[in-house]
Amino acid sequence: MRSKEAAIVGVSMDDDHNAIPGFVRASHIAYPILVPLPSASLPGSVESLPTTLLIDRDGRVARSYIGAVSETVFATDIERLLRETAPNLDPKG
């Protein structure tokens, strides 16, 4: 979705960081996996796994999903968010 100014990343909540590369390979994950710093507030705000967060350009959580989310629902929500937060390219404002 780079052409649409969107990116998908995974966030690992695992304590054993050595297990992440094997899981990524076995699961054929093609997107980057991030590991939050211990000081990050994210681990404390996630109550259930999997949790998916749709974050806008300003870093605001625009939508959250607990459990599996269908590709159709996710794609529709991403398109809607991109339309809502599209930068104004009109030089007149």
C-alpha atoms as an extended CHARMM CRD file, in Angstrom:
* protein
*
        93  EXT
         1         1  MET       CA              0.0000000000        0.0000000000        0.0000000000  PROA      1               0.0000000000
         2         2  ARG       CA              3.0050000000        2.3020000000       -0.2770000000  PROA      2               0.0000000000
         3         3  SER       CA              1.5160000000        3.9170000000       -3.3450000000  PROA      3               0.0000000000
         4         4  LYS       CA             -1.4480000000        4.8760000000       -1.1760000000  PROA      4               0.0000000000
         5         5  GLU       CA              0.6900000000        6.2670000000        1.6550000000  PROA      5               0.0000000000
         6         6  ALA       CA             -0.1010000000        3.3590000000        3.9520000000  PROA      6               0.0000000000
         7         7  ALA       CA              2.0440000000        0.6800000000        5.4970000000  PROA      7               0.0000000000
         8         8  ILE       CA              1.3640000000       -2.5580000000        7.3060000000  PROA      8               0.0000000000
         9         9  VAL       CA              3.6890000000       -3.6320000000       10.0920000000  PROA      9               0.0000000000
        10        10  GLY       CA              3.4540000000       -6.2850000000       12.7510000000  PROA      10              0.0000000000
        11        11  VAL       CA              4.2620000000       -5.7450000000       16.3990000000  PROA      11              0.0000000000
        12        12  SER       CA              5.5850000000       -8.6670000000       18.3720000000  PROA      12              0.0000000000
        13        13  MET       CA              4.4740000000       -8.9410000000       21.9810000000  PROA      13              0.0000000000
        14        14  ASP       CA              6.7780000000      -11.9130000000       22.6100000000  PROA      14              0.0000000000
        15        15  ASP       CA              9.1940000000      -11.8620000000       25.5300000000  PROA      15              0.0000000000
        16        16  ASP       CA             11.5100000000      -14.2020000000       23.6170000000  PROA      16              0.0000000000
        17        17  HSD       CA             12.7740000000      -12.0300000000       20.7660000000  PROA      17              0.0000000000
        18        18  ASN       CA             14.8380000000      -14.9360000000       19.4220000000  PROA      18              0.0000000000
        19        19  ALA       CA             11.6200000000      -16.7360000000       18.4300000000  PROA      19              0.0000000000
        20        20  ILE       CA             10.4410000000      -13.9580000000       16.1200000000  PROA      20              0.0000000000
        21        21  PRO       CA             12.5660000000      -14.6840000000       12.9910000000  PROA      21              0.0000000000
        22        22  GLY       CA             11.5460000000      -18.3580000000       12.9250000000  PROA      22              0.0000000000
        23        23  PHE       CA              7.8690000000      -17.4730000000       13.3160000000  PROA      23              0.0000000000
        24        24  VAL       CA              8.1160000000      -14.8870000000       10.5200000000  PROA      24              0.0000000000
        25        25  ARG       CA              9.7060000000      -17.4260000000        8.1590000000  PROA      25              0.0000000000
        26        26  ALA       CA              7.3010000000      -20.2470000000        9.0590000000  PROA      26              0.0000000000
        27        27  SER       CA              4.2790000000      -17.9730000000        8.6670000000  PROA      27              0.0000000000
        28        28  HSD       CA              5.5500000000      -16.3930000000        5.4160000000  PROA      28              0.0000000000
        29        29  ILE       CA              5.0880000000      -12.8940000000        6.8400000000  PROA      29              0.0000000000
        30        30  ALA       CA              6.0970000000      -10.3630000000        4.1900000000  PROA      30              0.0000000000
        31        31  TYR       CA              5.8640000000       -7.1850000000        6.2630000000  PROA      31              0.0000000000
        32        32  PRO       CA              8.2220000000       -5.7520000000        8.8900000000  PROA      32              0.0000000000
        33        33  ILE       CA              7.8440000000       -6.8450000000       12.5040000000  PROA      33              0.0000000000
        34        34  LEU       CA              8.5140000000       -4.2560000000       15.1980000000  PROA      34              0.0000000000
        35        35  VAL       CA              9.3540000000       -4.8920000000       18.8440000000  PROA      35              0.0000000000
        36        36  PRO       CA              8.1750000000       -2.1440000000       21.2220000000  PROA      36              0.0000000000
        37        37  LEU       CA             10.6200000000       -0.7260000000       23.7110000000  PROA      37              0.0000000000
        38        38  PRO       CA              9.9580000000       -1.7010000000       27.3360000000  PROA      38              0.0000000000
        39        39  SER       CA              9.0290000000        1.9290000000       28.0020000000  PROA      39              0.0000000000
        40        40  ALA       CA              6.3590000000        1.9650000000       25.2510000000  PROA      40              0.0000000000
        41        41  SER       CA              2.7390000000        2.2120000000       26.3180000000  PROA      41              0.0000000000
        42        42  LEU       CA              1.5480000000       -0.2020000000       23.6100000000  PROA      42              0.0000000000
        43        43  PRO       CA              2.0520000000       -3.4810000000       25.5090000000  PROA      43              0.0000000000
        44        44  GLY       CA             -0.1020000000       -2.2350000000       28.3720000000  PROA      44              0.0000000000
        45        45  SER       CA             -2.8930000000       -1.1270000000       26.0590000000  PROA      45              0.0000000000
        46        46  VAL       CA             -3.2600000000       -4.4560000000       24.2270000000  PROA      46              0.0000000000
        47        47  GLU       CA             -5.5950000000       -6.7360000000       26.1500000000  PROA      47              0.0000000000
        48        48  SER       CA             -5.9720000000       -9.5940000000       23.6910000000  PROA      48              0.0000000000
        49        49  LEU       CA             -4.0720000000      -11.0850000000       20.7720000000  PROA      49              0.0000000000
        50        50  PRO       CA             -4.3820000000      -10.6830000000       17.9310000000  PROA      50              0.0000000000
        51        51  THR       CA             -5.1650000000       -6.9740000000       18.0950000000  PROA      51              0.0000000000
        52        52  THR       CA             -4.9860000000       -4.8440000000       14.9690000000  PROA      52              0.0000000000
        53        53  LEU       CA             -4.6550000000       -1.0750000000       15.1550000000  PROA      53              0.0000000000
        54        54  LEU       CA             -5.3460000000        1.2640000000       12.2720000000  PROA      54              0.0000000000
        55        55  ILE       CA             -3.2960000000        4.3930000000       12.9650000000  PROA      55              0.0000000000
        56        56  ASP       CA             -3.7300000000        7.6470000000       11.0490000000  PROA      56              0.0000000000
        57        57  ARG       CA             -1.0610000000       10.0730000000        9.8310000000  PROA      57              0.0000000000
        58        58  ASP       CA             -1.1560000000       11.9270000000       13.1460000000  PROA      58              0.0000000000
        59        59  GLY       CA             -0.4540000000        8.7710000000       15.1620000000  PROA      59              0.0000000000
        60        60  ARG       CA             -4.0460000000        8.5320000000       16.4330000000  PROA      60              0.0000000000
        61        61  VAL       CA             -5.6130000000        5.0880000000       16.7290000000  PROA      61              0.0000000000
        62        62  ALA       CA             -8.4520000000        5.4760000000       14.2380000000  PROA      62              0.0000000000
        63        63  ARG       CA             -9.8000000000        1.9360000000       14.6330000000  PROA      63              0.0000000000
        64        64  SER       CA             -8.9460000000       -1.1680000000       16.6100000000  PROA      64              0.0000000000
        65        65  TYR       CA             -9.9260000000       -4.7550000000       15.9980000000  PROA      65              0.0000000000
        66        66  ILE       CA             -9.8160000000       -7.5400000000       18.5790000000  PROA      66              0.0000000000
        67        67  GLY       CA             -9.3220000000      -10.9720000000       17.0190000000  PROA      67              0.0000000000
        68        68  ALA       CA             -9.1210000000      -11.7830000000       13.3510000000  PROA      68              0.0000000000
        69        69  VAL       CA            -10.2870000000       -9.1580000000       10.8650000000  PROA      69              0.0000000000
        70        70  SER       CA            -11.2070000000       -9.9550000000        7.2860000000  PROA      70              0.0000000000
        71        71  GLU       CA             -9.1170000000       -8.5110000000        4.4910000000  PROA      71              0.0000000000
        72        72  THR       CA            -12.2400000000       -6.9200000000        2.9930000000  PROA      72              0.0000000000
        73        73  VAL       CA            -13.1630000000       -5.0640000000        6.1930000000  PROA      73              0.0000000000
        74        74  PHE       CA             -9.5720000000       -3.9920000000        6.7850000000  PROA      74              0.0000000000
        75        75  ALA       CA             -9.0800000000       -2.7640000000        3.1970000000  PROA      75              0.0000000000
        76        76  THR       CA            -12.3700000000       -0.8400000000        3.2930000000  PROA      76              0.0000000000
        77        77  ASP       CA            -11.4230000000        0.8500000000        6.5680000000  PROA      77              0.0000000000
        78        78  ILE       CA             -7.9620000000        1.7350000000        5.2510000000  PROA      78              0.0000000000
        79        79  GLU       CA             -9.4360000000        3.2830000000        2.0990000000  PROA      79              0.0000000000
        80        80  ARG       CA            -11.9170000000        5.2700000000        4.1910000000  PROA      80              0.0000000000
        81        81  LEU       CA             -9.1670000000        6.5170000000        6.5020000000  PROA      81              0.0000000000
        82        82  LEU       CA             -6.9330000000        7.5010000000        3.5850000000  PROA      82              0.0000000000
        83        83  ARG       CA             -9.7880000000        9.5520000000        2.1160000000  PROA      83              0.0000000000
        84        84  GLU       CA            -10.4520000000       11.2480000000        5.4830000000  PROA      84              0.0000000000
        85        85  THR       CA             -6.8280000000       12.1350000000        6.1170000000  PROA      85              0.0000000000
        86        86  ALA       CA             -5.6700000000       12.8310000000        2.5610000000  PROA      86              0.0000000000
        87        87  PRO       CA             -3.3300000000       15.8170000000        2.5010000000  PROA      87              0.0000000000
        88        88  ASN       CA             -4.7130000000       18.9170000000        0.8330000000  PROA      88              0.0000000000
        89        89  LEU       CA             -2.6400000000       19.2960000000       -2.3350000000  PROA      89              0.0000000000
        90        90  ASP       CA             -4.6120000000       22.2950000000       -3.6130000000  PROA      90              0.0000000000
        91        91  PRO       CA             -2.2210000000       25.2970000000       -3.5100000000  PROA      91              0.0000000000
        92        92  LYS       CA             -5.2230000000       27.5750000000       -2.8060000000  PROA      92              0.0000000000
        93        93  GLY       CA             -5.8230000000       25.7510000000        0.4850000000  PROA      93              0.0000000000
